[in-house]
Structures are given as C-alpha cells and as structure tokens.
C-alpha cells in the first residue's frame, strides 16, 4: 500500500500509469480472499467526462488519470490522505467548488479558499501541472479534484524547462457526470478550441 501511495502521487517518477495499475491489481488480489472484491480498471471511465480531459489537457494528462485511480483507491480504503477534511470542511468544498470555478483561478487561490489538499497528484512545484484532491474519511463521499495545467495553452515544457507562469485551474470535478459535478474554467474551455 505504501508503494501504491507513493506511485499514484508521482507516477511520472515511479514507472508511469502502468505501474499504478499493476499496484492496484496487487492490492485487489491481496484482498480478494477476505472481501471477494476485485478491481477492474477503467470499468466505465472511458464514458466519463474526465476522459475528455485526457486529450484536451495533454500536459496534465497523467495527473488527471492518477487522480481517478486515487479516487477509486480511496473508495476501497487504499489511499492514504495527507489531510482528512472534517465533514463540515468537506461539505464547503463540495458545495462551493463547481460554482467557484466558473472563472479562472490560480493554485494560490485554491489553497487560500480550500486549504491544503488531501492528496496532490503531481509535483509540488507551483509551475508544474497537477491535480489537487480533497476528501474526507468517508469513502462514499465525493472526492473533489482540481485539475491544474500550464498557463499557456500551447505550453508543454520539458522536465528541465521552467515555465514562465504558474499553473492555472482548468477544471474541477466533484462527480463524473456530464450534467452535474463538473466545471471547466475559461482557460479550460480554451483548450477545447
């Protein structure tokens, strides 16, 4: 579980998304005998709105996917949270996140409004794409994910290159539902054109 939690947070440094999947398979296999459950990767994820982000935001692609795997792991009790939101804190994030994200937002604004995330999928560097997720101990409660990408739509810096501007919020996800629980910021919408 420790290896999974390290890898899902920084898949680019620990073998990529295939390593995340391999570790999820191992966790599921270890619990199959006691719970009878299995983990099926991407059961309906190809039909989910978050799948659209994979192609639209290429610089944050790996962290969008890692956050989805992390969310599923949280539902099964496998994701170790860095910060557990209280039910009251969680309710504020769930209720406020979508409407709050109707305008462009920055990483400092997210942190100022919602505090440190429960999990960061991606580097801590404020200039690099990442996904910040907010969760409570309740595995059935929604995980709120803020997807951040490069400030310039055509910018795709290499690992050694430092972008000229910090990341911006592209989208927020509370539920993977086409009609509810998603909001693309103006910067996020620009990526679809």
mmCIF file of N, CA, C and O in Angstrom, residues 21 31-32 38 51 59 70-71 74 115-116 125 138:
data_model
loop_
_atom_site.group_PDB
_atom_site.id
_atom_site.type_symbol
_atom_site.label_atom_id
_atom_site.label_comp_id
_atom_site.label_asym_id
_atom_site.label_seq_id
_atom_site.Cartn_x
_atom_site.Cartn_y
_atom_site.Cartn_z
ATOM 1 N N UNK A 21 -1.496 0.899 -12.136
ATOM 2 C CA UNK A 21 -2.450 -0.187 -12.403
ATOM 3 C C UNK A 21 -1.932 -1.514 -11.831
ATOM 4 O O UNK A 21 -2.689 -2.270 -11.219
ATOM 5 N N UNK A 31 -6.665 -8.599 -1.299
ATOM 6 C CA UNK A 31 -7.921 -8.512 -0.548
ATOM 7 C C UNK A 31 -9.004 -9.442 -1.073
ATOM 8 O O UNK A 31 -10.017 -9.624 -0.427
ATOM 9 N N UNK A 32 -8.792 -10.026 -2.229
ATOM 10 C CA UNK A 32 -9.818 -10.851 -2.845
ATOM 11 C C UNK A 32 -10.255 -11.986 -1.920
ATOM 12 O O UNK A 32 -11.437 -12.289 -1.818
ATOM 13 N N UNK A 38 -12.930 -7.545 -6.532
ATOM 14 C CA UNK A 38 -11.837 -7.406 -7.483
ATOM 15 C C UNK A 38 -11.830 -5.969 -7.981
ATOM 16 O O UNK A 38 -12.831 -5.270 -7.921
ATOM 17 N N UNK A 51 -12.628 11.611 -19.076
ATOM 18 C CA UNK A 51 -11.928 11.106 -20.243
ATOM 19 C C UNK A 51 -11.672 12.197 -21.267
ATOM 20 O O UNK A 51 -10.678 12.162 -21.995
ATOM 21 N N UNK A 59 -0.761 18.302 -21.030
ATOM 22 C CA UNK A 59 0.309 18.475 -20.047
ATOM 23 C C UNK A 59 -0.092 18.000 -18.657
ATOM 24 O O UNK A 59 0.746 17.775 -17.808
ATOM 25 N N UNK A 70 -6.629 7.256 -7.898
ATOM 26 C CA UNK A 70 -6.569 7.555 -6.472
ATOM 27 C C UNK A 70 -7.944 7.633 -5.839
ATOM 28 O O UNK A 70 -8.160 7.164 -4.720
ATOM 29 N N UNK A 71 -8.896 8.196 -6.575
ATOM 30 C CA UNK A 71 -10.269 8.280 -6.066
ATOM 31 C C UNK A 71 -10.865 6.892 -5.878
ATOM 32 O O UNK A 71 -11.514 6.607 -4.869
ATOM 33 N N UNK A 74 -9.349 5.361 -2.889
ATOM 34 C CA UNK A 74 -9.925 5.923 -1.662
ATOM 35 C C UNK A 74 -11.226 5.196 -1.302
ATOM 36 O O UNK A 74 -11.470 4.897 -0.132
ATOM 37 N N UNK A 115 -7.714 25.417 1.550
ATOM 38 C CA UNK A 115 -6.658 24.870 2.384
ATOM 39 C C UNK A 115 -5.838 23.829 1.646
ATOM 40 O O UNK A 115 -6.047 23.573 0.459
ATOM 41 N N UNK A 116 -4.899 23.210 2.353
ATOM 42 C CA UNK A 116 -4.070 22.181 1.721
ATOM 43 C C UNK A 116 -4.941 21.009 1.255
ATOM 44 O O UNK A 116 -5.931 20.674 1.902
ATOM 45 N N UNK A 125 5.929 21.579 -7.160
ATOM 46 C CA UNK A 125 6.348 22.788 -7.858
ATOM 47 C C UNK A 125 5.116 23.545 -8.375
ATOM 48 O O UNK A 125 4.315 22.982 -9.131
ATOM 49 N N UNK A 138 -14.748 9.424 4.879
ATOM 50 C CA UNK A 138 -15.874 8.650 4.361
ATOM 51 C C UNK A 138 -15.601 8.252 2.912
ATOM 52 O O UNK A 138 -15.611 9.109 2.022
#
